[in-house]
Amino acid sequence: MNAQAPALRDPRLNRPEPFTPRDGGFFQRDRSVHPPAYAPGYKSSVLRSPRQALLSIESSVSEVTGPVFGHNDLGPLDNDLIRNYAKDGDPIGERIIVHGRVLDETGRGVPNTLVEFWQANAGGRYRHKKDTYLAPVDPNFGGCGRALTDDTGYYYFRTVKPGPYPWRNFVNSWRPAHIHFSVFGSGFAQRLITQMYFEGDPLIPVCPILTTIPDKDALDRLVAPLDLNASTPFDSLAYRFDIVLRGQRSTYFENRTAGN
Amino acid sequence: MPQPLDYLKETASQTAGPYVHIGLIPAMAGFDIFEKNFSNVLVTPNTQGERVTLEGKVIDGSGSPLRDVLLEIWQANAAGRYNHPADRSAGALERDFRGWGRGGSDFESGVVTFETIKPGGMTDKTGRKCAPHVNVWIVARGINIGLNTRLYFSDEEAANAADPVLNLVEPPVRRKTLIATRGERGGKVVYSFTINLQGSDETVFFDV
């Protein structure tokens, strides 16, 4: 993989340009790695999926741009789910670190981008007024957090491993343990929500939501491996989850009004 | 055999699920956790431009409103400038207008609102004039990958008729699914919209 693309060469001048903003629009989304809108095994997709084809439009400034976030938007405990809702102690559960990089399809790290995450507690219960599962809420666990990636696209947070939980799809449907992720990227067209699963979970191959993904490799990339090298001895295990957003093209020879 | 290119593959999307509010709008889930929260209010007292409310619903294939949907909007300021370094157009940048907001639907009525300003039109990279519009991204339980659409404004008929994206919509009758209707309520300007996920009058969704 190219960690860094070579400096672009302007063929008219035959000299390298020092820096070229990558504002030429995003790589076309490869829909074969994503679940289809209509996936009847996941029953609520049936009424919530368009029947008309999507209309493809070239990236314009509306799509290449997106919201910019900064450290002012975050609090000091936002990436620490063990402490950010602690009332009278730590939450119950397996202490874990989740870490990784946000990259684009060219392998470049996506710096300074917002990553948000939310999850159930160790017993599979969400802190949400609409969740009525009989497993109890944990008084010291909220279940959400957020982080900005650093200059290399790296993020990390600390939490407890979520438990599986039942849901009304088939009579006996259970979600694998998972953490929901929301990622922005540099342009609004890179916006992505996904779910991270845990290596070795036997519920993964029977989950009607996860198996909406037709591509086996794409599915496997949502499964975070255990990362003993990143664990903290006598404190926390660690899982590694890298996230890939759409790549971005350079503007080469478009009929543009602003210079590259 | 050609040599393979070494691009990575995009991470697969998954549904945001019914409890998306926990992570993205915790107050709607029923608790308070962050010092600073994102919201559906884009304006501050200093924001330039006409104050407007965007108010709408997302409707499923049975005609019922989604009551667990989350929308994000992304728009230019009143001068048609996006608050992002890749927009190098001439309009004045407003540092304190981010141009982005997020709102969840009411759990009973399904209504989603945003307090914002009407964006200015912009010029695309080929020099064409674009009608004022707001980009909308929709996620919910049952939606496997976020849906992208746009809101245009009913009182911008001439600009809408010339808009390069609206003009790609075939058949033309479907263009009206992207137009929010201007009205007034209590002295405030309200643009009403309906996003139909499926069926007759299905909203146009974009592969952006």
Coordinates of C-alpha atoms in Angstrom, one line a residue:
Chain A
M1 CA 0.0 0.0 0.0
N2 CA 1.2 3.5 -0.8
A3 CA 1.5 5.3 2.5
Q4 CA 1.9 8.6 0.7
A5 CA 1.1 9.3 -2.9
P6 CA 4.0 10.9 -4.8
A7 CA 3.9 14.6 -5.5
L8 CA 1.8 15.2 -8.6
R9 CA 3.7 16.3 -11.6
D10 CA 2.2 19.0 -13.9
P11 CA 2.9 17.6 -17.4
R12 CA 2.9 21.1 -18.9
L13 CA 5.7 22.3 -16.8
N14 CA 7.4 18.9 -16.0
R15 CA 8.0 19.8 -12.4
P16 CA 6.5 18.6 -9.2
E17 CA 3.8 20.7 -7.6
P18 CA 4.4 21.2 -3.9
F19 CA 0.9 20.4 -2.8
T20 CA -2.3 19.6 -4.5
P21 CA -5.6 19.7 -2.6
R22 CA -7.6 16.6 -3.2
D23 CA -10.9 18.4 -4.0
G24 CA -11.7 16.5 -7.3
G25 CA -14.6 14.6 -5.8
F26 CA -14.7 11.2 -4.2
F27 CA -14.2 7.8 -5.7
Q28 CA -17.4 6.3 -6.9
R29 CA -18.9 4.4 -4.0
D30 CA -18.5 0.6 -4.6
R31 CA -22.0 -0.5 -3.6
S32 CA -21.0 -4.1 -3.8
V33 CA -19.3 -3.9 -0.4
H34 CA -22.4 -2.3 1.2
P35 CA -25.7 -3.9 2.2
P36 CA -28.5 -3.3 -0.3
A37 CA -31.3 -1.0 0.8
Y38 CA -33.8 -3.9 0.5
A39 CA -32.7 -6.9 2.5
P40 CA -35.8 -8.8 3.6
G41 CA -34.0 -11.0 6.2
Y42 CA -33.7 -7.7 8.1
K43 CA -37.4 -7.1 8.2
S44 CA -37.6 -3.4 8.9
S45 CA -35.7 -2.7 5.7
V46 CA -38.6 -3.9 3.6
L47 CA -40.8 -0.7 4.1
R48 CA -37.8 1.6 4.5
S49 CA -35.9 1.0 1.2
P50 CA -36.4 3.0 -1.9
R51 CA -37.7 1.2 -5.0
Q52 CA -36.4 3.7 -7.5
A53 CA -32.7 3.7 -8.6
L54 CA -30.4 6.2 -6.9
L55 CA -29.5 9.2 -9.2
S56 CA -25.8 9.4 -9.6
I57 CA -24.4 13.0 -9.5
E58 CA -20.9 14.2 -9.8
S59 CA -19.3 15.6 -6.7
S60 CA -19.8 19.3 -6.5
V61 CA -18.7 21.7 -3.8
S62 CA -21.8 20.5 -1.8
E63 CA -20.4 17.0 -1.6
V64 CA -16.7 17.6 -1.3
T65 CA -17.1 19.8 1.7
G66 CA -18.5 18.8 5.1
P67 CA -18.6 20.0 8.7
V68 CA -15.3 20.7 10.4
F69 CA -15.0 19.8 14.1
G70 CA -12.4 20.8 16.7
H71 CA -11.3 20.0 20.2
N72 CA -13.6 22.8 21.4
D73 CA -16.5 20.5 20.5
L74 CA -15.4 17.7 22.8
G75 CA -15.1 17.3 26.6
P76 CA -12.0 15.8 28.3
L77 CA -13.8 12.5 29.1
D78 CA -15.6 12.1 25.8
N79 CA -13.5 9.1 24.7
D80 CA -13.6 7.4 28.1
L81 CA -16.8 5.4 28.5
I82 CA -15.5 4.0 31.8
R83 CA -15.5 7.4 33.3
N84 CA -17.8 9.7 31.3
Y85 CA -21.0 8.5 33.1
A86 CA -19.5 7.2 36.3
K87 CA -21.7 8.1 39.3
D88 CA -20.4 6.1 42.2
G89 CA -17.9 3.7 40.7
D90 CA -16.8 2.0 37.5
P91 CA -19.2 0.2 35.1
I92 CA -19.4 -3.6 35.3
G93 CA -17.9 -5.5 32.4
E94 CA -14.8 -6.5 30.5
R95 CA -12.6 -3.4 30.3
I96 CA -11.4 -2.9 26.7
I97 CA -9.6 -0.3 24.6
V98 CA -10.8 0.1 21.0
H99 CA -8.4 1.8 18.7
G100 CA -7.5 2.1 15.0
R101 CA -7.1 4.5 12.1
V102 CA -9.5 6.2 9.9
L103 CA -8.1 5.9 6.3
D104 CA -9.4 6.6 2.9
E105 CA -9.3 4.2 0.0
T106 CA -5.8 5.4 -1.1
G107 CA -4.5 4.5 2.4
R108 CA -4.0 8.0 3.6
G109 CA -5.0 8.7 7.2
V110 CA -8.0 11.0 7.6
P111 CA -6.8 13.6 10.2
N112 CA -8.9 15.6 12.6
T113 CA -12.2 13.9 11.8
L114 CA -14.9 13.2 14.3
V115 CA -15.6 9.6 15.3
E116 CA -18.7 8.9 17.5
F117 CA -19.6 5.6 19.1
W118 CA -22.4 4.1 21.1
Q119 CA -23.2 0.7 22.5
A120 CA -25.2 -1.4 25.0
N121 CA -23.8 -2.2 28.5
A122 CA -22.1 -5.5 29.4
G123 CA -25.6 -7.1 29.8
G124 CA -26.8 -6.0 26.4
R125 CA -29.0 -3.2 27.7
Y126 CA -29.1 0.3 26.1
R127 CA -29.5 3.4 28.1
H128 CA -32.4 4.5 25.9
K129 CA -36.0 5.2 26.9
K130 CA -37.3 2.9 24.1
D131 CA -35.2 -0.1 25.2
T132 CA -37.3 -2.4 27.4
Y133 CA -35.0 -5.5 27.5
L134 CA -35.1 -7.0 31.0
A135 CA -31.4 -6.9 31.6
P136 CA -30.7 -3.9 33.9
V137 CA -29.1 -0.6 33.1
D138 CA -25.7 0.0 34.7
P139 CA -25.8 3.1 36.9
N140 CA -22.2 4.0 36.0
F141 CA -22.4 3.4 32.2
G142 CA -23.9 5.8 29.7
G143 CA -22.7 4.0 26.5
C144 CA -21.6 6.8 24.2
G145 CA -18.4 8.7 23.4
R146 CA -16.5 10.5 20.6
A147 CA -13.0 11.3 19.6
L148 CA -11.2 13.3 16.9
T149 CA -8.5 11.5 14.9
D150 CA -5.0 12.8 15.2
D151 CA -2.7 14.0 12.4
T152 CA -2.3 10.4 11.2
G153 CA -6.0 9.4 11.4
Y154 CA -5.6 7.5 14.7
Y155 CA -8.3 7.3 17.3
Y156 CA -8.9 5.4 20.5
F157 CA -11.4 5.1 23.3
R158 CA -11.9 3.0 26.5
T159 CA -15.1 1.2 27.4
V160 CA -16.5 -2.1 28.5
K161 CA -17.3 -4.9 26.0
P162 CA -21.0 -4.8 25.2
G163 CA -23.2 -7.8 25.6
P164 CA -25.5 -9.4 22.9
Y165 CA -29.2 -8.6 23.1
P166 CA -32.4 -10.0 21.6
W167 CA -34.5 -8.0 19.2
R168 CA -37.8 -8.4 17.3
N169 CA -36.9 -9.8 13.9
F170 CA -37.3 -13.5 14.0
V171 CA -38.6 -15.0 17.3
N172 CA -35.1 -15.8 18.4
S173 CA -32.9 -13.1 16.9
W174 CA -29.9 -11.9 18.9
R175 CA -27.5 -9.2 17.9
P176 CA -23.8 -10.1 18.2
A177 CA -21.8 -7.9 20.6
H178 CA -21.2 -4.7 18.7
I179 CA -20.3 -1.0 18.9
H180 CA -22.0 1.5 16.6
F181 CA -19.6 4.0 14.8
S182 CA -20.4 7.3 13.1
V183 CA -17.6 8.8 11.0
F184 CA -17.5 12.1 9.1
G185 CA -14.4 12.3 6.9
S186 CA -13.5 15.5 5.1
G187 CA -16.6 15.8 2.9
F188 CA -20.3 15.1 3.5
A189 CA -20.3 12.4 0.8
Q190 CA -17.9 10.3 3.0
R191 CA -20.4 10.3 5.9
L192 CA -20.7 6.7 7.2
I193 CA -22.4 4.8 10.0
T194 CA -21.3 1.2 10.7
Q195 CA -21.0 -1.4 13.4
M196 CA -17.9 -3.0 14.8
Y197 CA -18.1 -6.7 15.9
F198 CA -15.7 -8.8 18.0
E199 CA -13.4 -11.5 16.8
G200 CA -14.7 -15.0 17.6
D201 CA -18.4 -14.1 18.3
P202 CA -20.5 -17.1 17.2
L203 CA -23.6 -14.8 16.7
I204 CA -21.8 -13.1 13.8
P205 CA -22.7 -15.6 11.0
V206 CA -26.4 -15.8 12.0
C207 CA -27.1 -12.1 12.4
P208 CA -29.7 -10.8 9.9
I209 CA -28.3 -7.3 10.0
L210 CA -24.6 -8.2 9.6
T211 CA -25.4 -10.7 6.9
T212 CA -27.1 -8.1 4.8
I213 CA -23.6 -7.4 3.5
P214 CA -23.2 -9.6 0.4
D215 CA -19.4 -9.5 0.3
K216 CA -17.8 -11.9 2.8
D217 CA -14.5 -9.9 2.9
A218 CA -16.4 -6.7 3.5
L219 CA -18.3 -8.4 6.4
D220 CA -15.0 -9.7 7.8
R221 CA -13.6 -6.2 7.9
L222 CA -16.2 -5.2 10.4
V223 CA -14.9 -7.8 12.8
A224 CA -12.2 -6.3 15.1
P225 CA -9.4 -8.6 16.0
L226 CA -8.1 -8.9 19.6
D227 CA -5.0 -6.8 19.8
L228 CA -2.9 -8.0 22.8
N229 CA -0.1 -5.7 21.9
A230 CA -2.3 -2.7 22.6
S231 CA -3.8 -4.1 25.8
T232 CA -2.8 -2.6 29.2
P233 CA -1.5 -5.4 31.5
F234 CA -3.8 -6.0 34.5
D235 CA -6.2 -3.4 33.3
S236 CA -7.8 -3.7 29.8
L237 CA -7.8 -5.9 26.7
A238 CA -7.7 -4.1 23.3
Y239 CA -9.4 -4.5 19.9
R240 CA -8.2 -3.0 16.7
F241 CA -10.7 -1.4 14.3
D242 CA -9.6 0.4 11.2
I243 CA -12.2 2.3 9.2
V244 CA -11.9 3.1 5.5
L245 CA -13.7 6.0 4.0
R246 CA -14.0 6.8 0.3
G247 CA -10.9 8.0 -1.5
Q248 CA -10.7 11.4 -3.0
R249 CA -9.4 12.3 -6.4
S250 CA -7.2 15.3 -7.3
T251 CA -8.5 17.8 -9.8
Y252 CA -6.3 17.4 -12.8
F253 CA -7.8 19.0 -15.9
E254 CA -11.3 20.0 -15.1
N255 CA -12.8 23.2 -16.4
R256 CA -12.7 24.8 -13.1
T257 CA -13.0 28.4 -12.0
A258 CA -10.8 28.2 -9.0
G259 CA -7.2 27.0 -9.4
N260 CA -6.0 23.6 -8.0
Chain B
M1 CA -3.1 -10.5 -16.0
P2 CA -2.9 -6.8 -15.2
Q3 CA -1.3 -6.0 -11.9
P4 CA -3.8 -5.2 -9.2
L5 CA -4.3 -1.7 -7.9
D6 CA -3.7 -1.4 -4.2
Y7 CA -6.7 0.7 -3.2
L8 CA -8.4 -0.2 0.1
K9 CA -12.1 -0.9 0.1
E10 CA -14.5 1.3 1.9
T11 CA -15.8 0.0 5.2
A12 CA -19.3 -1.4 4.8
S13 CA -22.2 0.6 6.1
Q14 CA -24.6 -0.8 8.7
T15 CA -27.9 0.5 10.0
A16 CA -27.8 3.1 12.7
G17 CA -30.4 1.1 14.5
P18 CA -33.3 2.3 16.7
Y19 CA -31.0 3.6 19.5
V20 CA -28.9 6.0 17.3
H21 CA -29.9 8.8 19.7
I22 CA -27.6 7.4 22.4
G23 CA -24.6 8.2 20.5
L24 CA -25.7 11.2 18.4
I25 CA -28.4 12.9 20.4
P26 CA -28.2 11.5 24.0
A27 CA -30.8 13.9 25.4
M28 CA -33.4 12.2 23.1
A29 CA -32.4 8.8 24.5
G30 CA -33.1 10.2 28.0
F31 CA -29.8 11.2 29.6
D32 CA -27.3 14.0 29.8
I33 CA -23.6 13.1 29.3
F34 CA -21.6 15.5 27.2
E35 CA -20.7 19.1 28.2
K36 CA -21.3 20.2 24.6
N37 CA -24.0 18.7 22.4
F38 CA -24.7 19.0 18.7
S39 CA -28.2 20.1 17.7
N40 CA -30.7 21.0 15.1
V41 CA -30.1 24.7 15.6
L42 CA -27.5 26.0 13.1
V43 CA -27.9 29.7 13.8
T44 CA -26.3 32.0 16.4
P45 CA -27.4 35.6 17.0
N46 CA -24.6 36.7 14.7
T47 CA -25.5 34.5 11.7
Q48 CA -26.2 36.4 8.5
G49 CA -29.3 35.6 6.4
E50 CA -33.0 34.9 6.5
R51 CA -34.0 32.8 9.5
V52 CA -36.0 29.8 8.4
T53 CA -37.4 26.6 10.0
L54 CA -37.2 23.4 8.0
E55 CA -39.9 21.1 9.2
G56 CA -40.7 17.6 7.8
K57 CA -41.3 14.0 8.1
V58 CA -39.9 10.8 6.6
I59 CA -42.5 8.4 5.4
D60 CA -42.2 4.6 4.9
G61 CA -43.7 2.4 2.3
S62 CA -46.9 2.0 4.2
G63 CA -47.5 5.8 4.5
S64 CA -46.4 5.9 8.2
P65 CA -43.9 8.4 9.5
L66 CA -40.6 7.1 10.8
R67 CA -40.5 8.1 14.5
D68 CA -36.9 6.9 15.1
V69 CA -35.2 8.6 12.1
L70 CA -32.1 10.9 12.3
L71 CA -31.4 13.6 9.8
E72 CA -28.3 15.6 9.2
I73 CA -28.2 18.7 7.0
W74 CA -25.2 20.4 5.4
Q75 CA -25.5 23.7 3.7
A76 CA -23.8 26.9 2.6
N77 CA -24.2 30.2 4.4
A78 CA -26.3 33.1 3.1
A79 CA -23.5 34.1 0.7
G80 CA -23.4 30.6 -0.8
R81 CA -20.1 29.7 0.9
Y82 CA -19.5 26.4 2.7
N83 CA -17.5 26.6 5.9
H84 CA -14.8 24.2 4.6
P85 CA -11.3 24.7 3.2
A86 CA -12.2 23.1 -0.1
D87 CA -14.7 25.9 -0.9
R88 CA -12.6 28.7 -2.3
S89 CA -15.4 30.6 -3.8
A90 CA -15.8 34.4 -3.4
G91 CA -18.7 34.6 -0.9
A92 CA -17.8 35.8 2.6
L93 CA -17.0 33.0 5.1
E94 CA -18.7 33.1 8.5
R95 CA -16.5 31.5 11.1
D96 CA -19.4 30.8 13.5
F97 CA -21.8 29.3 11.0
R98 CA -20.7 25.7 10.7
G99 CA -23.5 24.9 8.2
W100 CA -24.2 21.5 9.7
G101 CA -26.9 20.3 12.1
R102 CA -28.5 17.0 13.3
G103 CA -32.0 16.4 14.3
G104 CA -34.1 13.4 15.4
S105 CA -37.7 12.9 14.7
D106 CA -40.3 13.3 17.5
F107 CA -41.0 9.9 19.0
E108 CA -44.8 10.5 18.6
S109 CA -45.3 12.6 15.5
G110 CA -42.2 11.8 13.5
V111 CA -41.6 15.6 12.9
V112 CA -38.0 16.7 12.4
T113 CA -37.1 20.4 12.5
F114 CA -34.0 22.5 11.9
E115 CA -33.5 26.2 12.8
T116 CA -31.2 27.6 10.1
I117 CA -30.9 30.3 7.4
K118 CA -31.7 30.0 3.8
P119 CA -28.5 29.3 2.0
G120 CA -27.3 31.4 -1.0
G121 CA -26.8 29.8 -4.4
M122 CA -23.4 28.8 -5.5
T123 CA -21.4 28.3 -8.7
D124 CA -20.2 24.8 -9.4
K125 CA -16.7 24.1 -10.8
T126 CA -17.8 24.3 -14.4
G127 CA -19.3 27.8 -13.8
R128 CA -23.0 26.8 -13.7
K129 CA -25.3 28.5 -11.2
C130 CA -26.7 26.1 -8.6
A131 CA -30.0 26.9 -6.9
P132 CA -30.0 27.3 -3.1
H133 CA -30.3 23.9 -1.5
V134 CA -29.6 22.0 1.7
N135 CA -28.0 18.5 1.6
V136 CA -29.8 15.9 3.7
W137 CA -28.5 12.6 5.0
I138 CA -31.0 10.1 6.5
V139 CA -30.3 7.2 8.8
A140 CA -32.6 5.0 10.9
R141 CA -33.5 1.4 11.9
G142 CA -34.2 -0.5 8.6
I143 CA -32.0 1.8 6.5
N144 CA -28.8 -0.1 5.7
I145 CA -26.9 2.7 4.2
G146 CA -27.5 6.4 4.8
L147 CA -29.7 8.0 2.1
N148 CA -28.7 11.3 0.5
T149 CA -31.1 13.8 -0.8
R150 CA -31.5 17.6 -1.2
L151 CA -34.0 20.2 -0.2
Y152 CA -34.6 23.1 -2.6
F153 CA -36.9 26.0 -2.0
S154 CA -40.4 26.6 -3.5
D155 CA -39.8 30.4 -3.9
E156 CA -36.7 29.9 -6.0
E157 CA -38.5 28.8 -9.2
A158 CA -36.2 30.5 -11.7
A159 CA -33.0 29.2 -10.0
N160 CA -34.6 25.7 -9.6
A161 CA -35.4 25.6 -13.3
A162 CA -31.7 26.2 -14.1
D163 CA -30.2 24.0 -11.4
P164 CA -27.9 21.4 -12.9
V165 CA -28.8 18.7 -10.5
L166 CA -32.5 19.1 -10.6
N167 CA -32.3 19.0 -14.3
L168 CA -30.7 15.5 -14.1
V169 CA -33.9 14.1 -12.5
E170 CA -35.9 12.1 -14.9
P171 CA -38.8 12.0 -15.3
P172 CA -39.2 15.7 -14.6
V173 CA -42.3 15.1 -12.4
R174 CA -40.0 13.6 -9.8
R175 CA -38.2 17.0 -9.3
K176 CA -41.0 18.2 -7.1
T177 CA -40.1 15.6 -4.5
L178 CA -37.0 17.7 -3.7
I179 CA -38.8 21.1 -3.2
A180 CA -39.7 22.3 0.3
T181 CA -42.8 24.5 0.4
R182 CA -42.5 27.9 1.9
G183 CA -45.1 29.0 4.4
E184 CA -45.4 31.2 7.5
R185 CA -46.4 30.4 11.0
G186 CA -46.5 32.9 13.9
G187 CA -44.4 35.4 11.9
K188 CA -41.7 32.8 11.2
V189 CA -40.8 31.3 7.8
V190 CA -41.3 27.6 7.7
Y191 CA -40.3 25.3 4.8
S192 CA -42.2 22.1 4.9
F193 CA -40.9 18.9 3.4
T194 CA -41.9 15.2 3.1
I195 CA -39.3 12.5 2.3
N196 CA -41.1 9.4 1.0
L197 CA -38.8 6.4 1.2
Q198 CA -40.8 4.2 -1.1
G199 CA -43.8 4.1 -3.4
S200 CA -45.7 6.8 -5.2
D201 CA -44.1 10.2 -4.9
E202 CA -40.9 8.4 -3.8
T203 CA -38.2 11.1 -3.0
V204 CA -35.2 11.3 -5.3
F205 CA -32.2 9.9 -3.5
F206 CA -28.7 10.5 -4.8
D207 CA -25.6 8.4 -5.2
V208 CA -23.3 11.3 -4.4

